[in-house]
Coordinates of C-alpha atoms in Angstrom, one line a residue:
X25 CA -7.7 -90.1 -82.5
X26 CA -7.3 -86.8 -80.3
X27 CA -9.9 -85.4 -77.8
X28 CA -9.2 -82.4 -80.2
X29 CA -10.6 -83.7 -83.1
X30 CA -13.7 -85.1 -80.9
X31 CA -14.6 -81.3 -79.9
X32 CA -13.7 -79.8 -83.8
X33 CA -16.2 -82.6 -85.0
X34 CA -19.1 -81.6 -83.0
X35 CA -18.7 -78.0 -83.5
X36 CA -19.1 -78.1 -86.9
X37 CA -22.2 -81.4 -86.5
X38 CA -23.9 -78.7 -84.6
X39 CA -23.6 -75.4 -86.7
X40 CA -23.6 -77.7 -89.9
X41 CA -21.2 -74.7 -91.1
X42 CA -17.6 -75.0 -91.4
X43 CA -17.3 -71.6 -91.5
X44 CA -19.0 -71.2 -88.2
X45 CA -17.8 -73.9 -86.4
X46 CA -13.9 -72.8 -87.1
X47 CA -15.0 -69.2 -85.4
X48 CA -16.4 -71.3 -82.3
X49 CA -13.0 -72.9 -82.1
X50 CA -10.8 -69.8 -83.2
X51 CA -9.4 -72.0 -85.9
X52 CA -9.2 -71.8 -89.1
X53 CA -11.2 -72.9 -91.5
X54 CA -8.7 -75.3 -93.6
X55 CA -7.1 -76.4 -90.4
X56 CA -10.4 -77.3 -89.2
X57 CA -11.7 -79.3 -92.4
X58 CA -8.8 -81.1 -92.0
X59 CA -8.9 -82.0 -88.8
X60 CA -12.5 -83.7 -90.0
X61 CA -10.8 -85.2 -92.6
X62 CA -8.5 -86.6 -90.6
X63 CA -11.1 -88.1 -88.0
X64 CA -12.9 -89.7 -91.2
X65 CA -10.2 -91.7 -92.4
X66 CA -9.0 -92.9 -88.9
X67 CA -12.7 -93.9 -88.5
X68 CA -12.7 -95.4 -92.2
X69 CA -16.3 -94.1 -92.1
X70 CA -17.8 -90.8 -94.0
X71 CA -19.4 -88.6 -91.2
X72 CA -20.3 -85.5 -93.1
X73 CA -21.8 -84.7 -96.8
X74 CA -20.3 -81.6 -98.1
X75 CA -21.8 -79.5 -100.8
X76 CA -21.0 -76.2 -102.0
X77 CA -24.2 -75.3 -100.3
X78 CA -24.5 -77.0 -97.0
X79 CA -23.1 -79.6 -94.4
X80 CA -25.1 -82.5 -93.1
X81 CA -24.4 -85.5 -91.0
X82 CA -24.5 -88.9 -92.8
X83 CA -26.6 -91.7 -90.8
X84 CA -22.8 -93.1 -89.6
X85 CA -21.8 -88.9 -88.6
X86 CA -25.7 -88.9 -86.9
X87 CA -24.7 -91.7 -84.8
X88 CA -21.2 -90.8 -83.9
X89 CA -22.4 -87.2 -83.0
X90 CA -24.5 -88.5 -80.4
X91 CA -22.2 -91.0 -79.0
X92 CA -19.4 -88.3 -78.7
X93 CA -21.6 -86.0 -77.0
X94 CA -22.1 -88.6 -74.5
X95 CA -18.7 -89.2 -74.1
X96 CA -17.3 -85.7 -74.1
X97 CA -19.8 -85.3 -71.0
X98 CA -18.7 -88.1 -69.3
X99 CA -15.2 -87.0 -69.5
X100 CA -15.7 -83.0 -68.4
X101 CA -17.6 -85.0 -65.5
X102 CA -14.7 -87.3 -64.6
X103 CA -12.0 -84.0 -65.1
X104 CA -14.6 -82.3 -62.5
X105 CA -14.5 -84.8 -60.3
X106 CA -11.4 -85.5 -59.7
X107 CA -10.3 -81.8 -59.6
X108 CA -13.0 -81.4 -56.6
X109 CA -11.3 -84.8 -55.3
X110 CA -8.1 -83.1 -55.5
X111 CA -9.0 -80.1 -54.1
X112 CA -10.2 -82.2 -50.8
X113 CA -14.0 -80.8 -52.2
X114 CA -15.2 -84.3 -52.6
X115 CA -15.2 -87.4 -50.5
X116 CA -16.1 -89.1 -47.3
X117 CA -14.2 -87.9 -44.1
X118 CA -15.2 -90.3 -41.2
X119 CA -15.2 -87.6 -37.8
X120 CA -15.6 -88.5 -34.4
X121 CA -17.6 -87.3 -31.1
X122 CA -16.6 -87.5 -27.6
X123 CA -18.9 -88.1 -25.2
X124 CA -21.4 -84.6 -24.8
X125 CA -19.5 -82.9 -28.2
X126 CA -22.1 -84.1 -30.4
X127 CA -24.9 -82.5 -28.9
X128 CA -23.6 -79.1 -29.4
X129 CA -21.1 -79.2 -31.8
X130 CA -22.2 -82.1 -34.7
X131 CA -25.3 -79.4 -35.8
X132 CA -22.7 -76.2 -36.1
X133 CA -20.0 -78.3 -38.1
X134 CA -22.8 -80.6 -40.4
X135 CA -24.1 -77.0 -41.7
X136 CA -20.5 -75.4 -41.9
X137 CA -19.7 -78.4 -44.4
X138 CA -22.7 -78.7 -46.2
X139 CA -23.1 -74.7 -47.4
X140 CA -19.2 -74.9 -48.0
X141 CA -18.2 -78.6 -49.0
X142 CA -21.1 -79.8 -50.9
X143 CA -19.7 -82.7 -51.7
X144 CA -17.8 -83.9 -48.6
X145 CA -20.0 -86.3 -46.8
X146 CA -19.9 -87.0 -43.1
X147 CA -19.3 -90.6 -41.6
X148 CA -20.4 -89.6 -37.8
X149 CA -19.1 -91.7 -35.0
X150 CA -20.5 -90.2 -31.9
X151 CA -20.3 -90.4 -27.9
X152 CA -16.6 -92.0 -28.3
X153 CA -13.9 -91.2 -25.5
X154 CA -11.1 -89.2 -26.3
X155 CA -8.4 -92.6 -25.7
X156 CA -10.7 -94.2 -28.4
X157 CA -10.9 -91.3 -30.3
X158 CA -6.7 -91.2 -30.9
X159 CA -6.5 -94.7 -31.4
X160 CA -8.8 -94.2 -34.6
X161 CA -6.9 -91.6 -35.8
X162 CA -3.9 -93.2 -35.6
X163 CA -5.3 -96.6 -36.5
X164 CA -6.8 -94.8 -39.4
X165 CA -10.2 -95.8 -38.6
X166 CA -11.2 -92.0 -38.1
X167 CA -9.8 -88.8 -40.1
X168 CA -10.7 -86.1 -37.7
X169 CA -11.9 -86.2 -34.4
X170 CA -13.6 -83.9 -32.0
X171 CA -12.7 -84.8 -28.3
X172 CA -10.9 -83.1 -25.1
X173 CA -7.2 -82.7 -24.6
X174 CA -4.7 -83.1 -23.3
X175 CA -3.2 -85.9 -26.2
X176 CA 0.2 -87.6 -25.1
X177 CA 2.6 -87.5 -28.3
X178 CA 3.6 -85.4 -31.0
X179 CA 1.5 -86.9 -33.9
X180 CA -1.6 -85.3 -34.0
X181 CA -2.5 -81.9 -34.4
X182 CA -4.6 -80.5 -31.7
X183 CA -6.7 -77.2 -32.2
X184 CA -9.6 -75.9 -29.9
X185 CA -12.4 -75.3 -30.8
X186 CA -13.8 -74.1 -27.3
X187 CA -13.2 -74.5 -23.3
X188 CA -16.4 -75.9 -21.2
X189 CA -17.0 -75.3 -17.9
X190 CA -18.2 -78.2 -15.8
X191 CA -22.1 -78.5 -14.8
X192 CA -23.3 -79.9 -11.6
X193 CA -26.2 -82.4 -13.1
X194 CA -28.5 -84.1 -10.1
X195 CA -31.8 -86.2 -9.9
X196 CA -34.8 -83.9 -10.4
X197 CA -36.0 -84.6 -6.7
X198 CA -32.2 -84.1 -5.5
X199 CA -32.2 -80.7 -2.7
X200 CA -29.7 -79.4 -5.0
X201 CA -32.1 -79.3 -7.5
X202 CA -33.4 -75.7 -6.4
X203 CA -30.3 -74.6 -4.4
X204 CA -29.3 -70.9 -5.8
X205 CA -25.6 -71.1 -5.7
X206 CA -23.5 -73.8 -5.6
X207 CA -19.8 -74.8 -4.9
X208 CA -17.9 -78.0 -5.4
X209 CA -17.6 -78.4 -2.0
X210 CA -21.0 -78.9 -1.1
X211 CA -20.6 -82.2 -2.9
X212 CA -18.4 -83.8 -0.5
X213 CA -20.4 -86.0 1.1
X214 CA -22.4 -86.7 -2.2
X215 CA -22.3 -90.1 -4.2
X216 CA -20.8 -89.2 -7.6
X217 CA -21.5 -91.2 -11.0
X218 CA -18.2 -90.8 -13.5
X219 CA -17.2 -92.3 -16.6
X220 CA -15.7 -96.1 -16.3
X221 CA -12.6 -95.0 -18.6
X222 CA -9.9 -94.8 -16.2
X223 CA -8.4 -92.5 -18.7
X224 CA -11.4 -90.1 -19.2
X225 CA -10.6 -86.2 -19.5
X226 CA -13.6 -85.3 -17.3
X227 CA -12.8 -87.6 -14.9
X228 CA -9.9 -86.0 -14.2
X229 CA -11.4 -82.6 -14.3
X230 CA -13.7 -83.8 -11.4
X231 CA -11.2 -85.5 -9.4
X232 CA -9.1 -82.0 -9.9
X233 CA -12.2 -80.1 -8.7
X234 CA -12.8 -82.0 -5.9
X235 CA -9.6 -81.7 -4.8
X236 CA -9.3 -78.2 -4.9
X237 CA -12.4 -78.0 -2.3
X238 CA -10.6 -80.6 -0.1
X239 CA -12.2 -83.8 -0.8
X240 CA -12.1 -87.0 -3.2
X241 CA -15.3 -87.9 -5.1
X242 CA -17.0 -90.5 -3.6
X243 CA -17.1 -92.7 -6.8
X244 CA -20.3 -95.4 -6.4
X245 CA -21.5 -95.8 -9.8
X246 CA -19.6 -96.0 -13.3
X247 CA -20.7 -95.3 -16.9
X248 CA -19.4 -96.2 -20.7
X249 CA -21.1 -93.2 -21.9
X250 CA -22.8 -89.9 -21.3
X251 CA -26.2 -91.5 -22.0
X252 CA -25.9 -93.7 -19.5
X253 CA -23.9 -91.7 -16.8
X254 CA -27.0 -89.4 -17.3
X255 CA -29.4 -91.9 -16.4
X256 CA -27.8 -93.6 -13.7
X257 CA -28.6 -89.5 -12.4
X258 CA -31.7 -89.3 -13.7
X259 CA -32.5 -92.6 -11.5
X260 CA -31.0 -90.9 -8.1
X261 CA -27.9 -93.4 -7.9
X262 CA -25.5 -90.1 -7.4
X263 CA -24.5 -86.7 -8.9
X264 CA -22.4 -86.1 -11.5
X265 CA -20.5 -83.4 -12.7
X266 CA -20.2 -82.8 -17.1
X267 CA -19.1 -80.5 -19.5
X268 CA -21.8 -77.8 -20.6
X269 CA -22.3 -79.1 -23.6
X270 CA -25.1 -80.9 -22.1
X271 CA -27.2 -78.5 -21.6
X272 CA -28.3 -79.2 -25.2
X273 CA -29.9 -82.5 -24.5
X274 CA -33.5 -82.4 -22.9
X275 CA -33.3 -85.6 -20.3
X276 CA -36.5 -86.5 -18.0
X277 CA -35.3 -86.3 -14.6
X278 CA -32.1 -84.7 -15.0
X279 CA -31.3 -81.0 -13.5
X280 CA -28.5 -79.2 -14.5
X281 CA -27.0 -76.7 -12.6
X282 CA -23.7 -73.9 -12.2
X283 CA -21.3 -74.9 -9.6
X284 CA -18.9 -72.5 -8.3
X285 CA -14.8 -73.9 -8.2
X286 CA -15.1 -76.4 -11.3
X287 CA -12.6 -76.7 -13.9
X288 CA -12.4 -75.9 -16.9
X289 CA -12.1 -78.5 -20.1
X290 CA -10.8 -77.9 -23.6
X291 CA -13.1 -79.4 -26.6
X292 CA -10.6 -79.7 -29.6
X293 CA -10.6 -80.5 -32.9
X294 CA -7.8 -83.3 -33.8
X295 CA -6.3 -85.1 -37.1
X296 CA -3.0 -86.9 -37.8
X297 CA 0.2 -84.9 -38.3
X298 CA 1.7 -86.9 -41.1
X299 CA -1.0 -88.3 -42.9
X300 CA -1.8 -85.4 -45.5
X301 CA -5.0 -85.3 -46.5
X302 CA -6.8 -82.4 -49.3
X303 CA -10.6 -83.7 -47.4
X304 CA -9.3 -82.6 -44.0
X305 CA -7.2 -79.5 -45.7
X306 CA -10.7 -78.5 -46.9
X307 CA -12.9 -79.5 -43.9
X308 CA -10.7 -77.7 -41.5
X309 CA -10.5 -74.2 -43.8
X310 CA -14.3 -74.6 -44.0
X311 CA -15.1 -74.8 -40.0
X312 CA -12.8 -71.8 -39.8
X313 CA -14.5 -69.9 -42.4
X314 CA -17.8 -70.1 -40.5
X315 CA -16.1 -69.6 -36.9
X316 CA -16.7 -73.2 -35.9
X317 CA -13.2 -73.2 -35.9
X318 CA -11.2 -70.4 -34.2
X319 CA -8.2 -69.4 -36.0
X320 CA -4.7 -69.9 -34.4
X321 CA -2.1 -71.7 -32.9
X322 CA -2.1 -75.5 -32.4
X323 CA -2.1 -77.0 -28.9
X324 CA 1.2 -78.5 -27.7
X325 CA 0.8 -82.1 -26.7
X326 CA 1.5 -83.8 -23.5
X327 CA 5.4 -84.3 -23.1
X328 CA 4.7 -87.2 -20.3
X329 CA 4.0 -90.0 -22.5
X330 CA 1.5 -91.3 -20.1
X331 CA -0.3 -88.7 -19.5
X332 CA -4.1 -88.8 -19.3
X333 CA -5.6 -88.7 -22.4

């Protein structure tokens, strides 16, 4: 039995005209009753009563009509589906955050893949550090990741997606709070929270900061996360400075304010060089479509394999 003969059989179930259902199928007629014929005696079952003046099912062709139907569907889903899964327009792609990304960036690329990639769905892991951001791309725990370079190796593909500027975030009640223009070296003889990971991109783009102006961060209080860095500020135990990204969040207690003589920090979107995959093909031609994404060159990695990640 051929899928062909499935399809010829319901044509002519449905026009009940041999004549008609051969024109549906740009057949012809004789090839088409034999193709029936065919069907019947593989089956061992009649399925249609011919007369000279009209077709109609038998109870056994009733049955088999419906049942084909059913399948036929089933199978044009399946073909569907795994087209779309081919085509990387189908399937789960697990992404991560790092640190303040999510706030700012998770809305822009959730709506970029759901007008576009209907049928991609998001596995979020948010407020994740860049060093455990690479390990779960390379450990295959994650398939794309959102987080700030630079990356040391060659195996991932790095491209921005924007460069931050660093905010100067204080305790509501701080004197800074109301100060009209700021420079990193006003903070010299301020207490600073920073994040605990010794490896942390913004870390570095503080202690580079701070350095420019002259001084070292005094470093008092340490944080896993932005949540928590933020309210160890929020409670007065020291300043902080983050990427801009913040600014989305809406945190009792917190200020936020432009410092003059911070640097600058990359936000990047990152996947694994040699692990081809048709869901990030089509994720990352979506984000570019809808200028999440800019177009362009990918970001060179770090050639000191122990550089800061």
């Amino acid at each position: 039995m051929e899928l062909r003969h499935l399809y010829q059989f319901v044509a002519v179930a449905e026009t009940c005209h041999f004549g008609q259902a051969a024109k549906r199928l740009h057949l012809a007629q004789p090839a088409l009753s034999q193709s029936v014929r065919q069907l019947e005696a593989e089956l061992g079952v009649t399925l249609l009563t011919r007369t000279t003046r009209q077709v109609s099912l038998t109870p056994a062709g009733e049955f088999f009509y419906r049942e084909t139907v059913r399948n036929l569907e089933n199978i044009e889903r399946s073909t569907h589906g795994v087209r779309r899964i081919a085509e990387g327009r189908y399937g789960l792609v697990r992404i991560g955050f790092t640190g303040t990304a999510a706030f700012d960036q998770l809305p822009p690329i959730a709506r970029a893949i759901k007008q576009r990639l209907p049928g991609l769905a998001l596995e979020v892991h948010g407020d994740l550090l860049t060093p455990a951001q690479v390990e779960g791309l390379r450990s295959e725990q994650l398939d794309v990741a959102v987080l700030r370079p630079p990356v040391a190796g060659d195996d991932l593909v790095i491209r921005t997606i924007t460069t931050e500027s660093l905010l100067l975030a204080v305790p509501v009640d701080h004197r800074y709070a109301a100060e009209a223009a700021l420079e990193v070296a006003d903070l010299a003889y301020e207490d600073f929270v920073m994040y605990a990971d010794s490896h942390s991109v913004v870390n570095e783009a503080v202690l580079r900061s701070c350095r420019a102006a002259g001084f070292s961060p005094r470093r008092e209080h340490e944080a896993p996360d932005t949540s928590v860095l933020l309210a160890l500020v929020a409670a007065g135990l020291g300043v902080a400075l983050v990427p801009e990204s913040v600014r989305a969040l809406q945190l009792t207690g917190v200020v936020f304010r432009d410092i003059a003589g911070a640097s600058t920090i990359d936000l990047a979107l990152a996947w694994h060089r040699d692990r081809p995959s048709a869901l990030v093909d089509a994720l990352v031609g979506a984000l570019e479509e809808a200028g999440v994404l800019p177009r362009g060159d990918t970001l060179s990695p770090s050639p000191d394999p122990k550089a800061v990640l």
